[in-house]
Amino acid sequence: MASAPSKLYADDVSLVVVLLDTNPFFWSSSSLSFSQFLSHVLAFFNAILTLNQLNQVVVIATGYNSCDYIFDSASDLNRSFENGRMPVMSSSLLQKLEEFLIKDEQLSKEEPEGRIKSSLFLGSLSMALCYIQRVFRSGALHPHPRILCLQGSPDGPEQYVAIMNAIFSAQRSEVPIDSCYIGAQNSAFLQQASYITGGVHHKPQNLDGLFQYLMTIFATDLHSRSFIHLPKPVGVDFRASCFCHKNTIDMGYVCSVCLSIFCKHHKKCSTCGSVFGQAQSEAASASDKKRKTPET
Amino acid sequence: MTLEKILFQPHNPKSAGKLDVEFRYIKGQKHTKEGSNKPPWLNLTNNQNGSFIFEFENYSDLQDCRDFVGKVLAKSGEVSEKPTVAHPDVQLSAAEMELRIKLLQEDSELQKLHKQFVLSGVLTEAEFWATRKKLLDREASKKIKQRLGFKSAMVSDIKPSTDGRTNKVTFNLTPEIILQIFAEKPAVHRAFLSYVPNKMSERNFWTKYFRAEYLHSTKNSIAAAAEAAEDEELAVFLKQDDILASEARKKIRRVDPTLDMEADEGDDYTHLPDHGIFRDGSKEMTESQNELYKRTLSQDINRHAAVVLEGRAVDAEFEDTKAVAEALAQSKRESSNKGEPDGDTNRERLDRLSRMTEIEDLQGSNNLPLAPLCIKDPRDYFDSQQANALRTSRDALGGTEQIKCSLSIPEVYSSLRESISSIKAMGWKEPIVKPEAAHQVFDALTNSISNTKHNIGKNPQESVLDRLPRKTKEELLHIWTSILELLKHFWASYPITTSYLYAKVNRLKDAMSNIYPQLEEIKGSVPSEFRHQVSLLVPPMHQALDAAIQHYEASMQKRSTQSGEKPNGYV
């Protein structure tokens, strides 16, 4: 369902659904402290809201065990948290964030050592898409939605399949996914997400100026992007993770029925159940070897 | 013994028994064992199930002979085998060749590939087309295999063209129209076969036919009767078609009584004149005496519809009327011959009828077991993937980055909450971002944006290829498709088990090595502003080719180390 261009709303009204990474393991070892990060980000939200009276910001926190809606600028519940030192909206957001963290901690259980401490990006992405769908169905007049991911945690390869599904459904509904990665390494998921849906991906070099990055790149609404030049990544990392071990691979076996990717030769596809034949000498076998190369 | 035959001449010139046998006839050999007490005999069996037994002086002679025979037999076996292995696909039907040529003509890309690989001997025809079966099938199915039926429009009801000056009218008859006329009016067909060319010319025949048509169309049955009385041949055209009548009677006899033809009064229209349709507000009264010469419009339409639904009995194109008539007659004779064994078919029909009539009281209840719906629970899939991931990510530590976290879970959460409370207490940092940092960021961003815009283009979705000059783009794309084609065949040939595959892999590897200089050439020929882009595009191609060649060399090495153990047969 494509977003119909709104009639009453001007072209530059935007609805930004922000996925905020609150993975405590990442933040405890990050160079940027969480409080600094929050100050950059909260100022950024206020700036978006000042760009146009009808702009709307929705914040979803991506925790380690759960995700939840933290903030909706359009709702009226923001009045109740008065705090002299900062704008009302920010203080309500912080309050909600704290409550979310308490709940998230309660959900945590003992993890075996060695697991990649990735946040539940998949969950918050799905929640964002559901919210946007609800907006689509609310009528013909709605702002252009887009998703902004502020992530720092590494990719969890076990989420690969579901994240790709979510990305394709975002592509289908024409919702761009912008991503700003503040972690140490590169995130293949975020790059692919932005590339496929037509959004913008950036990895800031200088985290002290994070606010400036956000304002320059991610505050542009969708209409202005046709004439404002935004940074383009040189290449996209298209590597997939295999379905059996969740390792990132670039050369593997593909099931010819359901296109699932495996790193080793299997007798049977675990997704669709089709049986692979023996590799014959003349004819090609049921699972071909395929090479995936990073695109330039 | 020579390679071809074995000539046995006994040393003793007096004894008979010269033997001159060609090796072709010798199927196998048997010999007595050395250690046994039997004398050294060599038994050569020929393919007529006879055998020759040779007694040797000693076993060493036997051994020599045995080896020689063995070698010759093996060689002949190989020779007879080879022609069948080399080209099993030589037989190609003409239709297949036509399809391939058509496909090649339509798709220039395919043609280029074909020219490059098949004509230069890198791939054989069969291999090239083996992966394109779907294309060929699609082409084949485009050809319509159904026979064209008759047109629904009544072509036989043709209007003549009139010459305004004279009173002549001209009818234009094509074989198609003639075929339809004969199919619809079997009496006319019969008349044609009997009258032409004996009694009248074809032209005369058609003139009379159209005269009769004219009389019918005027609905002047009196005039029709009058003319019929005068002209005997014309009468044939004017009468009711008796062949049709007899066919109809036969059909009625053969109607399946299990057909439910319940009709009520509203369906009864046959008893009304003109089937109840009033033409000019009045009912027409039938005149019985001229009934014979009347023919209603509905009769014509029904007959035409019946013929169209029956389908075309003859298929070919005809040049003249005679051929049409004869072909139609021939097909009718065939179909009537098929309908001959009436007695048997009757009995069959009665059997079938008795089986088919349902006696409702005796019917059982119709509860067939339903096939159970098998919808897999998607949670199973995701849960198993999760379990897999947990199990294996524990082992697979290398290569993926890790957050080194030495704190325990509650500590981590509490530190996060602390930062939140601190910011709540202190408010925002003033200023949020230092001006120098902001300035630096802004500069860096604008620089990088302008650089990439210059190099790669504004749109992230825009491809590098579109900005290159057209010739370069086409060359690059062609090289890429040829690389894909080669790689497809290359990887499909592993593991190598026959010598045919071995030769094929060698050819493919040579073709692949030829691509490198082609790429270099393209890189050199491109104008300098695009050189950077082209050099960005080339590495993946190199990588793909390198991987293939590496694999090839590794397998060659393995083969050569193993080849000492396998002397014969396995290449």
PDB file of N, CA and C in Angstrom, chain B residues 487-570:
ATOM      1  N   LEU B 487      31.303 -19.636 -16.293  1.00  0.00           N
ATOM      2  CA  LEU B 487      31.346 -20.116 -14.925  1.00  0.00           C
ATOM      3  C   LEU B 487      30.252 -21.130 -14.660  1.00  0.00           C
ATOM      4  N   LYS B 488      29.088 -20.882 -15.263  1.00  0.00           N
ATOM      5  CA  LYS B 488      27.982 -21.820 -15.084  1.00  0.00           C
ATOM      6  C   LYS B 488      28.403 -23.219 -15.519  1.00  0.00           C
ATOM      7  N   HIS B 489      28.981 -23.281 -16.707  1.00  0.00           N
ATOM      8  CA  HIS B 489      29.377 -24.591 -17.213  1.00  0.00           C
ATOM      9  C   HIS B 489      30.544 -25.155 -16.420  1.00  0.00           C
ATOM     10  N   PHE B 490      31.440 -24.258 -15.992  1.00  0.00           N
ATOM     11  CA  PHE B 490      32.619 -24.716 -15.274  1.00  0.00           C
ATOM     12  C   PHE B 490      32.232 -25.370 -13.966  1.00  0.00           C
ATOM     13  N   TRP B 491      31.462 -24.646 -13.151  1.00  0.00           N
ATOM     14  CA  TRP B 491      31.135 -25.187 -11.848  1.00  0.00           C
ATOM     15  C   TRP B 491      30.238 -26.398 -11.960  1.00  0.00           C
ATOM     16  N   ALA B 492      29.450 -26.460 -13.045  1.00  0.00           N
ATOM     17  CA  ALA B 492      28.563 -27.608 -13.175  1.00  0.00           C
ATOM     18  C   ALA B 492      29.328 -28.864 -13.542  1.00  0.00           C
ATOM     19  N   SER B 493      30.559 -28.700 -14.041  1.00  0.00           N
ATOM     20  CA  SER B 493      31.279 -29.899 -14.465  1.00  0.00           C
ATOM     21  C   SER B 493      31.985 -30.588 -13.312  1.00  0.00           C
ATOM     22  N   TYR B 494      32.109 -29.917 -12.179  1.00  0.00           N
ATOM     23  CA  TYR B 494      32.765 -30.575 -11.068  1.00  0.00           C
ATOM     24  C   TYR B 494      31.769 -31.409 -10.310  1.00  0.00           C
ATOM     25  N   PRO B 495      32.053 -32.512  -9.680  1.00  0.00           N
ATOM     26  CA  PRO B 495      33.329 -33.212  -9.725  1.00  0.00           C
ATOM     27  C   PRO B 495      33.547 -33.930 -11.048  1.00  0.00           C
ATOM     28  N   ILE B 496      34.790 -33.973 -11.490  1.00  0.00           N
ATOM     29  CA  ILE B 496      35.085 -34.521 -12.812  1.00  0.00           C
ATOM     30  C   ILE B 496      35.150 -36.026 -12.714  1.00  0.00           C
ATOM     31  N   THR B 497      34.315 -36.678 -13.465  1.00  0.00           N
ATOM     32  CA  THR B 497      34.337 -38.134 -13.423  1.00  0.00           C
ATOM     33  C   THR B 497      34.589 -38.763 -14.781  1.00  0.00           C
ATOM     34  N   THR B 498      34.369 -38.055 -15.845  1.00  0.00           N
ATOM     35  CA  THR B 498      34.638 -38.668 -17.150  1.00  0.00           C
ATOM     36  C   THR B 498      35.639 -37.811 -17.908  1.00  0.00           C
ATOM     37  N   SER B 499      36.189 -38.408 -18.936  1.00  0.00           N
ATOM     38  CA  SER B 499      37.197 -37.666 -19.696  1.00  0.00           C
ATOM     39  C   SER B 499      36.559 -36.544 -20.494  1.00  0.00           C
ATOM     40  N   TYR B 500      35.289 -36.721 -20.799  1.00  0.00           N
ATOM     41  CA  TYR B 500      34.587 -35.666 -21.528  1.00  0.00           C
ATOM     42  C   TYR B 500      34.556 -34.396 -20.698  1.00  0.00           C
ATOM     43  N   LEU B 501      34.232 -34.548 -19.412  1.00  0.00           N
ATOM     44  CA  LEU B 501      34.186 -33.383 -18.541  1.00  0.00           C
ATOM     45  C   LEU B 501      35.566 -32.777 -18.405  1.00  0.00           C
ATOM     46  N   TYR B 502      36.563 -33.628 -18.366  1.00  0.00           N
ATOM     47  CA  TYR B 502      37.917 -33.124 -18.214  1.00  0.00           C
ATOM     48  C   TYR B 502      38.288 -32.222 -19.383  1.00  0.00           C
ATOM     49  N   ALA B 503      37.998 -32.708 -20.585  1.00  0.00           N
ATOM     50  CA  ALA B 503      38.302 -31.891 -21.766  1.00  0.00           C
ATOM     51  C   ALA B 503      37.509 -30.589 -21.720  1.00  0.00           C
ATOM     52  N   LYS B 504      36.243 -30.705 -21.327  1.00  0.00           N
ATOM     53  CA  LYS B 504      35.401 -29.510 -21.286  1.00  0.00           C
ATOM     54  C   LYS B 504      35.977 -28.486 -20.317  1.00  0.00           C
ATOM     55  N   VAL B 505      36.397 -28.967 -19.149  1.00  0.00           N
ATOM     56  CA  VAL B 505      36.917 -28.029 -18.158  1.00  0.00           C
ATOM     57  C   VAL B 505      38.171 -27.343 -18.681  1.00  0.00           C
ATOM     58  N   ASN B 506      38.991 -28.105 -19.385  1.00  0.00           N
ATOM     59  CA  ASN B 506      40.196 -27.482 -19.953  1.00  0.00           C
ATOM     60  C   ASN B 506      39.852 -26.377 -20.928  1.00  0.00           C
ATOM     61  N   ARG B 507      38.880 -26.671 -21.788  1.00  0.00           N
ATOM     62  CA  ARG B 507      38.496 -25.654 -22.772  1.00  0.00           C
ATOM     63  C   ARG B 507      37.972 -24.407 -22.081  1.00  0.00           C
ATOM     64  N   LEU B 508      37.145 -24.634 -21.041  1.00  0.00           N
ATOM     65  CA  LEU B 508      36.555 -23.495 -20.354  1.00  0.00           C
ATOM     66  C   LEU B 508      37.638 -22.659 -19.689  1.00  0.00           C
ATOM     67  N   LYS B 509      38.623 -23.344 -19.131  1.00  0.00           N
ATOM     68  CA  LYS B 509      39.666 -22.607 -18.445  1.00  0.00           C
ATOM     69  C   LYS B 509      40.447 -21.755 -19.434  1.00  0.00           C
ATOM     70  N   ASP B 510      40.690 -22.281 -20.616  1.00  0.00           N
ATOM     71  CA  ASP B 510      41.394 -21.469 -21.613  1.00  0.00           C
ATOM     72  C   ASP B 510      40.576 -20.264 -21.999  1.00  0.00           C
ATOM     73  N   ALA B 511      39.292 -20.488 -22.192  1.00  0.00           N
ATOM     74  CA  ALA B 511      38.440 -19.351 -22.560  1.00  0.00           C
ATOM     75  C   ALA B 511      38.435 -18.306 -21.467  1.00  0.00           C
ATOM     76  N   MET B 512      38.432 -18.751 -20.213  1.00  0.00           N
ATOM     77  CA  MET B 512      38.410 -17.796 -19.114  1.00  0.00           C
ATOM     78  C   MET B 512      39.701 -17.000 -19.071  1.00  0.00           C
ATOM     79  N   SER B 513      40.832 -17.654 -19.329  1.00  0.00           N
ATOM     80  CA  SER B 513      42.081 -16.889 -19.294  1.00  0.00           C
ATOM     81  C   SER B 513      42.136 -15.867 -20.406  1.00  0.00           C
ATOM     82  N   ASN B 514      41.356 -16.115 -21.457  1.00  0.00           N
ATOM     83  CA  ASN B 514      41.353 -15.121 -22.536  1.00  0.00           C
ATOM     84  C   ASN B 514      40.615 -13.867 -22.166  1.00  0.00           C
ATOM     85  N   ILE B 515      39.810 -13.925 -21.135  1.00  0.00           N
ATOM     86  CA  ILE B 515      38.998 -12.760 -20.814  1.00  0.00           C
ATOM     87  C   ILE B 515      39.836 -11.684 -20.152  1.00  0.00           C
ATOM     88  N   TYR B 516      40.876 -12.094 -19.431  1.00  0.00           N
ATOM     89  CA  TYR B 516      41.680 -11.073 -18.741  1.00  0.00           C
ATOM     90  C   TYR B 516      42.228 -10.023 -19.696  1.00  0.00           C
ATOM     91  N   PRO B 517      42.877 -10.423 -20.789  1.00  0.00           N
ATOM     92  CA  PRO B 517      43.363  -9.380 -21.693  1.00  0.00           C
ATOM     93  C   PRO B 517      42.246  -8.528 -22.278  1.00  0.00           C
ATOM     94  N   GLN B 518      41.058  -9.144 -22.455  1.00  0.00           N
ATOM     95  CA  GLN B 518      39.952  -8.333 -22.970  1.00  0.00           C
ATOM     96  C   GLN B 518      39.600  -7.223 -21.997  1.00  0.00           C
ATOM     97  N   LEU B 519      39.577  -7.575 -20.711  1.00  0.00           N
ATOM     98  CA  LEU B 519      39.258  -6.565 -19.711  1.00  0.00           C
ATOM     99  C   LEU B 519      40.303  -5.462 -19.693  1.00  0.00           C
ATOM    100  N   GLU B 520      41.556  -5.866 -19.799  1.00  0.00           N
ATOM    101  CA  GLU B 520      42.611  -4.857 -19.803  1.00  0.00           C
ATOM    102  C   GLU B 520      42.432  -3.904 -20.970  1.00  0.00           C
ATOM    103  N   GLU B 521      42.049  -4.492 -22.090  1.00  0.00           N
ATOM    104  CA  GLU B 521      41.870  -3.665 -23.283  1.00  0.00           C
ATOM    105  C   GLU B 521      40.786  -2.630 -23.068  1.00  0.00           C
ATOM    106  N   ILE B 522      39.700  -3.080 -22.468  1.00  0.00           N
ATOM    107  CA  ILE B 522      38.597  -2.138 -22.240  1.00  0.00           C
ATOM    108  C   ILE B 522      39.053  -1.032 -21.303  1.00  0.00           C
ATOM    109  N   LYS B 523      39.770  -1.435 -20.270  1.00  0.00           N
ATOM    110  CA  LYS B 523      40.216  -0.420 -19.314  1.00  0.00           C
ATOM    111  C   LYS B 523      41.078   0.615 -20.006  1.00  0.00           C
ATOM    112  N   GLY B 524      41.874   0.160 -20.946  1.00  0.00           N
ATOM    113  CA  GLY B 524      42.741   1.103 -21.629  1.00  0.00           C
ATOM    114  C   GLY B 524      42.005   2.011 -22.593  1.00  0.00           C
ATOM    115  N   SER B 525      40.939   1.492 -23.170  1.00  0.00           N
ATOM    116  CA  SER B 525      40.294   2.253 -24.234  1.00  0.00           C
ATOM    117  C   SER B 525      39.330   3.297 -23.709  1.00  0.00           C
ATOM    118  N   VAL B 526      39.052   3.239 -22.425  1.00  0.00           N
ATOM    119  CA  VAL B 526      38.039   4.157 -21.888  1.00  0.00           C
ATOM    120  C   VAL B 526      38.644   5.539 -21.685  1.00  0.00           C
ATOM    121  N   PRO B 527      37.908   6.622 -21.989  1.00  0.00           N
ATOM    122  CA  PRO B 527      38.452   7.966 -21.725  1.00  0.00           C
ATOM    123  C   PRO B 527      38.694   8.169 -20.239  1.00  0.00           C
ATOM    124  N   SER B 528      39.591   9.080 -19.940  1.00  0.00           N
ATOM    125  CA  SER B 528      40.167   9.100 -18.596  1.00  0.00           C
ATOM    126  C   SER B 528      39.168   9.412 -17.510  1.00  0.00           C
ATOM    127  N   GLU B 529      38.097  10.134 -17.823  1.00  0.00           N
ATOM    128  CA  GLU B 529      37.224  10.478 -16.703  1.00  0.00           C
ATOM    129  C   GLU B 529      36.435   9.281 -16.217  1.00  0.00           C
ATOM    130  N   PHE B 530      36.341   8.271 -17.038  1.00  0.00           N
ATOM    131  CA  PHE B 530      35.588   7.095 -16.599  1.00  0.00           C
ATOM    132  C   PHE B 530      36.481   5.977 -16.139  1.00  0.00           C
ATOM    133  N   ARG B 531      37.762   6.216 -16.209  1.00  0.00           N
ATOM    134  CA  ARG B 531      38.642   5.093 -15.931  1.00  0.00           C
ATOM    135  C   ARG B 531      38.456   4.585 -14.510  1.00  0.00           C
ATOM    136  N   HIS B 532      38.186   5.539 -13.624  1.00  0.00           N
ATOM    137  CA  HIS B 532      38.045   5.130 -12.226  1.00  0.00           C
ATOM    138  C   HIS B 532      36.836   4.217 -12.052  1.00  0.00           C
ATOM    139  N   GLN B 533      35.735   4.610 -12.684  1.00  0.00           N
ATOM    140  CA  GLN B 533      34.529   3.780 -12.526  1.00  0.00           C
ATOM    141  C   GLN B 533      34.761   2.397 -13.082  1.00  0.00           C
ATOM    142  N   VAL B 534      35.377   2.360 -14.239  1.00  0.00           N
ATOM    143  CA  VAL B 534      35.585   1.042 -14.849  1.00  0.00           C
ATOM    144  C   VAL B 534      36.481   0.197 -13.962  1.00  0.00           C
ATOM    145  N   SER B 535      37.474   0.847 -13.382  1.00  0.00           N
ATOM    146  CA  SER B 535      38.349   0.046 -12.525  1.00  0.00           C
ATOM    147  C   SER B 535      37.622  -0.414 -11.277  1.00  0.00           C
ATOM    148  N   LEU B 536      36.521   0.253 -10.934  1.00  0.00           N
ATOM    149  CA  LEU B 536      35.733  -0.234  -9.813  1.00  0.00           C
ATOM    150  C   LEU B 536      34.904  -1.444 -10.215  1.00  0.00           C
ATOM    151  N   LEU B 537      34.526  -1.470 -11.489  1.00  0.00           N
ATOM    152  CA  LEU B 537      33.639  -2.551 -11.917  1.00  0.00           C
ATOM    153  C   LEU B 537      34.390  -3.832 -12.178  1.00  0.00           C
ATOM    154  N   VAL B 538      35.655  -3.703 -12.501  1.00  0.00           N
ATOM    155  CA  VAL B 538      36.386  -4.889 -12.960  1.00  0.00           C
ATOM    156  C   VAL B 538      36.727  -5.882 -11.850  1.00  0.00           C
ATOM    157  N   PRO B 539      37.057  -5.435 -10.634  1.00  0.00           N
ATOM    158  CA  PRO B 539      37.469  -6.419  -9.611  1.00  0.00           C
ATOM    159  C   PRO B 539      36.501  -7.579  -9.366  1.00  0.00           C
ATOM    160  N   PRO B 540      35.189  -7.383  -9.325  1.00  0.00           N
ATOM    161  CA  PRO B 540      34.362  -8.567  -9.085  1.00  0.00           C
ATOM    162  C   PRO B 540      34.517  -9.606 -10.172  1.00  0.00           C
ATOM    163  N   MET B 541      34.664  -9.139 -11.417  1.00  0.00           N
ATOM    164  CA  MET B 541      34.836 -10.114 -12.492  1.00  0.00           C
ATOM    165  C   MET B 541      36.128 -10.884 -12.296  1.00  0.00           C
ATOM    166  N   HIS B 542      37.184 -10.138 -11.943  1.00  0.00           N
ATOM    167  CA  HIS B 542      38.460 -10.795 -11.685  1.00  0.00           C
ATOM    168  C   HIS B 542      38.318 -11.812 -10.579  1.00  0.00           C
ATOM    169  N   GLN B 543      37.597 -11.408  -9.534  1.00  0.00           N
ATOM    170  CA  GLN B 543      37.460 -12.306  -8.397  1.00  0.00           C
ATOM    171  C   GLN B 543      36.790 -13.595  -8.794  1.00  0.00           C
ATOM    172  N   ALA B 544      35.713 -13.457  -9.564  1.00  0.00           N
ATOM    173  CA  ALA B 544      34.979 -14.665  -9.944  1.00  0.00           C
ATOM    174  C   ALA B 544      35.875 -15.582 -10.773  1.00  0.00           C
ATOM    175  N   LEU B 545      36.581 -14.967 -11.735  1.00  0.00           N
ATOM    176  CA  LEU B 545      37.439 -15.786 -12.586  1.00  0.00           C
ATOM    177  C   LEU B 545      38.578 -16.393 -11.787  1.00  0.00           C
ATOM    178  N   ASP B 546      39.130 -15.582 -10.868  1.00  0.00           N
ATOM    179  CA  ASP B 546      40.251 -16.099 -10.081  1.00  0.00           C
ATOM    180  C   ASP B 546      39.833 -17.284  -9.251  1.00  0.00           C
ATOM    181  N   ALA B 547      38.658 -17.165  -8.636  1.00  0.00           N
ATOM    182  CA  ALA B 547      38.199 -18.280  -7.803  1.00  0.00           C
ATOM    183  C   ALA B 547      38.074 -19.551  -8.631  1.00  0.00           C
ATOM    184  N   ALA B 548      37.524 -19.400  -9.838  1.00  0.00           N
ATOM    185  CA  ALA B 548      37.339 -20.586 -10.674  1.00  0.00           C
ATOM    186  C   ALA B 548      38.689 -21.179 -11.063  1.00  0.00           C
ATOM    187  N   ILE B 549      39.624 -20.303 -11.440  1.00  0.00           N
ATOM    188  CA  ILE B 549      40.914 -20.834 -11.910  1.00  0.00           C
ATOM    189  C   ILE B 549      41.688 -21.447 -10.758  1.00  0.00           C
ATOM    190  N   GLN B 550      41.550 -20.845  -9.595  1.00  0.00           N
ATOM    191  CA  GLN B 550      42.201 -21.437  -8.439  1.00  0.00           C
ATOM    192  C   GLN B 550      41.689 -22.838  -8.180  1.00  0.00           C
ATOM    193  N   HIS B 551      40.374 -22.947  -8.230  1.00  0.00           N
ATOM    194  CA  HIS B 551      39.774 -24.264  -7.988  1.00  0.00           C
ATOM    195  C   HIS B 551      40.287 -25.263  -8.999  1.00  0.00           C
ATOM    196  N   TYR B 552      40.379 -24.802 -10.239  1.00  0.00           N
ATOM    197  CA  TYR B 552      40.850 -25.676 -11.302  1.00  0.00           C
ATOM    198  C   TYR B 552      42.257 -26.143 -11.006  1.00  0.00           C
ATOM    199  N   GLU B 553      43.114 -25.188 -10.643  1.00  0.00           N
ATOM    200  CA  GLU B 553      44.505 -25.584 -10.418  1.00  0.00           C
ATOM    201  C   GLU B 553      44.633 -26.497  -9.224  1.00  0.00           C
ATOM    202  N   ALA B 554      43.844 -26.220  -8.199  1.00  0.00           N
ATOM    203  CA  ALA B 554      43.918 -27.103  -7.032  1.00  0.00           C
ATOM    204  C   ALA B 554      43.505 -28.516  -7.395  1.00  0.00           C
ATOM    205  N   SER B 555      42.458 -28.613  -8.199  1.00  0.00           N
ATOM    206  CA  SER B 555      42.012 -29.957  -8.533  1.00  0.00           C
ATOM    207  C   SER B 555      42.996 -30.628  -9.467  1.00  0.00           C
ATOM    208  N   MET B 556      43.672 -29.860 -10.314  1.00  0.00           N
ATOM    209  CA  MET B 556      44.693 -30.449 -11.186  1.00  0.00           C
ATOM    210  C   MET B 556      45.820 -31.033 -10.369  1.00  0.00           C
ATOM    211  N   GLN B 557      46.199 -30.257  -9.349  1.00  0.00           N
ATOM    212  CA  GLN B 557      47.287 -30.742  -8.496  1.00  0.00           C
ATOM    213  C   GLN B 557      46.908 -32.031  -7.810  1.00  0.00           C
ATOM    214  N   LYS B 558      45.700 -32.028  -7.279  1.00  0.00           N
ATOM    215  CA  LYS B 558      45.247 -33.235  -6.593  1.00  0.00           C
ATOM    216  C   LYS B 558      45.266 -34.416  -7.533  1.00  0.00           C
ATOM    217  N   ARG B 559      44.828 -34.145  -8.729  1.00  0.00           N
ATOM    218  CA  ARG B 559      44.738 -35.195  -9.725  1.00  0.00           C
ATOM    219  C   ARG B 559      46.116 -35.754 -10.042  1.00  0.00           C
ATOM    220  N   SER B 560      47.070 -34.838 -10.180  1.00  0.00           N
ATOM    221  CA  SER B 560      48.383 -35.323 -10.602  1.00  0.00           C
ATOM    222  C   SER B 560      49.043 -36.107  -9.483  1.00  0.00           C
ATOM    223  N   THR B 561      48.749 -35.751  -8.228  1.00  0.00           N
ATOM    224  CA  THR B 561      49.348 -36.563  -7.155  1.00  0.00           C
ATOM    225  C   THR B 561      48.672 -37.907  -7.074  1.00  0.00           C
ATOM    226  N   GLN B 562      47.415 -37.946  -7.473  1.00  0.00           N
ATOM    227  CA  GLN B 562      46.706 -39.218  -7.373  1.00  0.00           C
ATOM    228  C   GLN B 562      46.932 -40.101  -8.576  1.00  0.00           C
ATOM    229  N   SER B 563      47.428 -39.498  -9.642  1.00  0.00           N
ATOM    230  CA  SER B 563      47.363 -40.252 -10.901  1.00  0.00           C
ATOM    231  C   SER B 563      48.269 -41.460 -10.889  1.00  0.00           C
ATOM    232  N   GLY B 564      49.236 -41.490  -9.972  1.00  0.00           N
ATOM    233  CA  GLY B 564      50.087 -42.655  -9.942  1.00  0.00           C
ATOM    234  C   GLY B 564      49.329 -43.921  -9.612  1.00  0.00           C
ATOM    235  N   GLU B 565      48.262 -43.773  -8.847  1.00  0.00           N
ATOM    236  CA  GLU B 565      47.573 -44.984  -8.407  1.00  0.00           C
ATOM    237  C   GLU B 565      46.580 -45.474  -9.422  1.00  0.00           C
ATOM    238  N   LYS B 566      46.175 -44.654 -10.325  1.00  0.00           N
ATOM    239  CA  LYS B 566      45.105 -45.081 -11.214  1.00  0.00           C
ATOM    240  C   LYS B 566      45.642 -45.157 -12.636  1.00  0.00           C
ATOM    241  N   PRO B 567      46.031 -46.302 -13.028  1.00  0.00           N
ATOM    242  CA  PRO B 567      46.722 -46.396 -14.311  1.00  0.00           C
ATOM    243  C   PRO B 567      45.801 -46.324 -15.503  1.00  0.00           C
ATOM    244  N   ASN B 568      44.622 -46.827 -15.340  1.00  0.00           N
ATOM    245  CA  ASN B 568      43.846 -47.024 -16.556  1.00  0.00           C
ATOM    246  C   ASN B 568      42.402 -46.628 -16.342  1.00  0.00           C
ATOM    247  N   GLY B 569      41.812 -46.078 -17.316  1.00  0.00           N
ATOM    248  CA  GLY B 569      40.373 -45.856 -17.252  1.00  0.00           C
ATOM    249  C   GLY B 569      39.992 -44.535 -16.611  1.00  0.00           C
ATOM    250  N   TYR B 570      40.325 -44.335 -15.365  1.00  0.00           N
ATOM    251  CA  TYR B 570      39.891 -43.130 -14.687  1.00  0.00           C
ATOM    252  C   TYR B 570      40.852 -42.013 -15.016  1.00  0.00           C
TER     253      TYR B 570
END
